[in-house]
PDB file of C-alpha atoms in Angstrom:
ATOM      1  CA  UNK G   1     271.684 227.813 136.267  1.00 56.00           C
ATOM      2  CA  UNK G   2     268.909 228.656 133.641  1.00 55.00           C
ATOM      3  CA  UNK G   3     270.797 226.708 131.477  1.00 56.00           C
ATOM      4  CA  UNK G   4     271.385 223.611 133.121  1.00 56.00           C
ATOM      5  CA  UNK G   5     267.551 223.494 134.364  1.00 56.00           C
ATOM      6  CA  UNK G   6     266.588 223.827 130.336  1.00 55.00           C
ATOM      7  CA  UNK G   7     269.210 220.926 129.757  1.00 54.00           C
ATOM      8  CA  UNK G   8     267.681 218.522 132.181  1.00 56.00           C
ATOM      9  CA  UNK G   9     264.304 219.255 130.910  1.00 58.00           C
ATOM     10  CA  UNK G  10     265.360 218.011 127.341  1.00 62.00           C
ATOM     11  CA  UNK G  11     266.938 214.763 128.514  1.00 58.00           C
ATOM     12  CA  UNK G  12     266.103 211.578 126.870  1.00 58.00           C
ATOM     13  CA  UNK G  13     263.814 209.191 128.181  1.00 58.00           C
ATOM     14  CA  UNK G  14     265.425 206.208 128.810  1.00 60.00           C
ATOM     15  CA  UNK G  15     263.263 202.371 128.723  1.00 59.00           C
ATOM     16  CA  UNK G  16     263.619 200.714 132.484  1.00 59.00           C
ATOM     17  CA  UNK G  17     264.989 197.538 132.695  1.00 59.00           C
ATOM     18  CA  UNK G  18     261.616 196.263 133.180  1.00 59.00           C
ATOM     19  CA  UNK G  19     260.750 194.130 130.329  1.00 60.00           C
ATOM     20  CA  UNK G  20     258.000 192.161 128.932  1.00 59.00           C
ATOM     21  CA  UNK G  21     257.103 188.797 130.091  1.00 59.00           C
ATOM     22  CA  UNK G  22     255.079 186.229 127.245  1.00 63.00           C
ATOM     23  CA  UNK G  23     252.314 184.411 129.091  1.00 66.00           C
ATOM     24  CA  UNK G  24     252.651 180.650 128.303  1.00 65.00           C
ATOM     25  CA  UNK G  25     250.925 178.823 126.158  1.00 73.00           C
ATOM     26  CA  UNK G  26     248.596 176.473 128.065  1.00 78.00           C
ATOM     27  CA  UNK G  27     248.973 172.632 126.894  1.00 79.00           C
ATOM     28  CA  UNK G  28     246.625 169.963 126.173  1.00 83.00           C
ATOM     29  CA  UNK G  29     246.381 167.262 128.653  1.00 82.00           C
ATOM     30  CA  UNK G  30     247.715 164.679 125.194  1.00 82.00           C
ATOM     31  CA  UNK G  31     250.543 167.010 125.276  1.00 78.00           C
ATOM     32  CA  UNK G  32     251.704 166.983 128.709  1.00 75.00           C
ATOM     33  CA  UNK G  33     251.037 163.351 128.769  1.00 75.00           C
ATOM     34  CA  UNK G  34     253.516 163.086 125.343  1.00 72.00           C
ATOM     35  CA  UNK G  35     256.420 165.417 127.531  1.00 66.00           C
ATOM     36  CA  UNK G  36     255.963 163.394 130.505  1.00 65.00           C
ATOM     37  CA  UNK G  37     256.760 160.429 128.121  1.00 64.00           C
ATOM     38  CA  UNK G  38     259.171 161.857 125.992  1.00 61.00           C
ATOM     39  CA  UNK G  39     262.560 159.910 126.374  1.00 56.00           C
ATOM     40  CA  UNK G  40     266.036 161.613 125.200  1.00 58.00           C
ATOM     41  CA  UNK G  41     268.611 159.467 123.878  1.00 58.00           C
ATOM     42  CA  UNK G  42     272.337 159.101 124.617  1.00 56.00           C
ATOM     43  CA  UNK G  43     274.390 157.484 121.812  1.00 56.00           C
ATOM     44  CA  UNK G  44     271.642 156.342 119.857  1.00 56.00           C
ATOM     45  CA  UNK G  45     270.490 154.793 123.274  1.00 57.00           C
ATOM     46  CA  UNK G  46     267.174 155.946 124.679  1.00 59.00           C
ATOM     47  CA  UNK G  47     266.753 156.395 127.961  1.00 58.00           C
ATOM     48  CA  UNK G  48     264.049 155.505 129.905  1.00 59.00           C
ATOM     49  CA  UNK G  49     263.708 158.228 133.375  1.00 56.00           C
ATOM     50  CA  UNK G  50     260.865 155.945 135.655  1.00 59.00           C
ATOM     51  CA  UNK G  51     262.570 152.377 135.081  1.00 58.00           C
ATOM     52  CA  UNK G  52     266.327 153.891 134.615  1.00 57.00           C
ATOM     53  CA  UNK G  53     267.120 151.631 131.703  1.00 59.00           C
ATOM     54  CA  UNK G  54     268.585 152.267 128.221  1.00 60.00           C
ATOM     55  CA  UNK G  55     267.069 150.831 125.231  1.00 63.00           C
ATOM     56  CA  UNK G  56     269.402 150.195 122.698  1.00 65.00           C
ATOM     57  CA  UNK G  57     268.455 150.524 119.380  1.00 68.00           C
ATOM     58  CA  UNK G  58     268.000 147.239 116.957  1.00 72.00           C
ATOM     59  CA  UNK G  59     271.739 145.801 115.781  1.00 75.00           C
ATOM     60  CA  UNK G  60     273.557 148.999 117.791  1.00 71.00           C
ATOM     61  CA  UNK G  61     277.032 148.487 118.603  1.00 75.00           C
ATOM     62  CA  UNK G  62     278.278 150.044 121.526  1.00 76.00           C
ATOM     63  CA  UNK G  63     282.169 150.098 122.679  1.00 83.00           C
ATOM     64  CA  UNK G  64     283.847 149.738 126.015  1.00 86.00           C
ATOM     65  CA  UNK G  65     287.161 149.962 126.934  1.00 90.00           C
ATOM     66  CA  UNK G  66     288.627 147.124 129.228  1.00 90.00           C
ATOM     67  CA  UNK G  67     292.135 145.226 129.369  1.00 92.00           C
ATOM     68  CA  UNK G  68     293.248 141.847 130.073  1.00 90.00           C
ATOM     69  CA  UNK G  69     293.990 142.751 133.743  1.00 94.00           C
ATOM     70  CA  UNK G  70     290.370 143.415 134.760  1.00 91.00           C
ATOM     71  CA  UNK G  71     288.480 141.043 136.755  1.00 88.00           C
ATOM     72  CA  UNK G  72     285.156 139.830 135.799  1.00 86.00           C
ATOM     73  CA  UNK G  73     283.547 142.448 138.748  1.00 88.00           C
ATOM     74  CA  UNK G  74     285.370 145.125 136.955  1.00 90.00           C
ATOM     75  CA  UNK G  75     283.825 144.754 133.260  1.00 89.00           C
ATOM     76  CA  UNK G  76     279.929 144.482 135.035  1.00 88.00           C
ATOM     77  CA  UNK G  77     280.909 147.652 136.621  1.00 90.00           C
ATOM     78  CA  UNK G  78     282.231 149.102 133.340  1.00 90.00           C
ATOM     79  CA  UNK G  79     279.108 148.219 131.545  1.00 86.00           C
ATOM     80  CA  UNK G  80     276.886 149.312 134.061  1.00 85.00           C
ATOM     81  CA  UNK G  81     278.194 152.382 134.389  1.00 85.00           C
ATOM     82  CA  UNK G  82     278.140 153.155 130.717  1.00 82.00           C
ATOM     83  CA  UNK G  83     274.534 152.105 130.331  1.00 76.00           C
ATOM     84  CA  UNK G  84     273.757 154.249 133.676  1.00 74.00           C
ATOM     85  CA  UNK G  85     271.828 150.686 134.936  1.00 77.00           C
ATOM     86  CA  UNK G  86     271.611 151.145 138.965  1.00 77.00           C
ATOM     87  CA  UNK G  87     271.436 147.630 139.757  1.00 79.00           C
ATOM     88  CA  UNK G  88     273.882 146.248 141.818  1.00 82.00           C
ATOM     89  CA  UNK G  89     277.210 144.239 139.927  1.00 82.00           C
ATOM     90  CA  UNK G  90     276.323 140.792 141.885  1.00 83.00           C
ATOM     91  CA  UNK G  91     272.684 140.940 139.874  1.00 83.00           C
ATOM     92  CA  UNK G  92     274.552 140.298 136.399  1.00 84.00           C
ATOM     93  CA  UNK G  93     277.351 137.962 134.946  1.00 85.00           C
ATOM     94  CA  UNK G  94     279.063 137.346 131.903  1.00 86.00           C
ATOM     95  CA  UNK G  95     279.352 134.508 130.054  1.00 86.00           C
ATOM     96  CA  UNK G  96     281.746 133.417 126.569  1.00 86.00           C
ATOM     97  CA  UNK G  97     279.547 132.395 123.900  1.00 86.00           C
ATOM     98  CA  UNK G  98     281.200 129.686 121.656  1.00 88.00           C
ATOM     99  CA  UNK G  99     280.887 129.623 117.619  1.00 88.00           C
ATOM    100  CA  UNK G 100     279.331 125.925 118.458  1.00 89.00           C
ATOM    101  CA  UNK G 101     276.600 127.414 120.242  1.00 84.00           C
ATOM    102  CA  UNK G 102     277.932 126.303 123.917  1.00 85.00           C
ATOM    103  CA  UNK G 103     278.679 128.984 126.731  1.00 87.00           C
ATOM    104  CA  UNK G 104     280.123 129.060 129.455  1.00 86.00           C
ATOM    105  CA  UNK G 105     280.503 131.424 132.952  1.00 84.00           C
ATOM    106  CA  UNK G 106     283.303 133.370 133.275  1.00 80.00           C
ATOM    107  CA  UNK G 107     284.938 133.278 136.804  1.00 66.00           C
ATOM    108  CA  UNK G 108     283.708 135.773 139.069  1.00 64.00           C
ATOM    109  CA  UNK G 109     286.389 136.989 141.537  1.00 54.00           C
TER     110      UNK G 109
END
């Protein structure tokens, strides 16, 4: 028994699992103003988060899959989805731009 209690006396301390928190850093008011600003992009499209629209940047080409077999209603919904736009389909339509200049509506179904 004298043993053990001499063994237990010589254990190793051990660190808790309590650790160390870092205080934050306080911010300027410029700063928080620049975060509250700050817009991330998606594809090379920014995103704006209080009017929920993207801003594409200058002479950006962006892709979307469609077919031959989808209606007009179907491609506004495909595009609006991509962009993340909130607005409802009947708000937009798309119309074919000639080489001459001339366009015309396409047929909404």
């Amino acid at each position: 028994m004298a043993e053990e209690d001499e063994a237990s006396s010589q254990l190793l301390r051990t660190k808790s699992d309590a650790g160390v928190l870092r205080r934050g850093t306080r911010r300027s008011p410029s700063d928080q103003r620049k975060l509250r600003r700050h817009r991330f992009s998606i594809n090379g499209h920014f995103y704006n988060h209080k009017t929920s629209v993207f801003t594409p940047a200058y002479g950006s080409v962006t892709n979307v899959r469609i077919n031959s077999c989808m209606t007009t209603p179907q491609v506004l919904r495909v595009l609006l989805n991509k962009f993340k736009i909130e607005n409802s389909p009947d708000d937009f339509a798309l119309y074919l731009v000639h080489t001459s200049g001339g366009e015309s509506l396409l047929y909404l179904v």
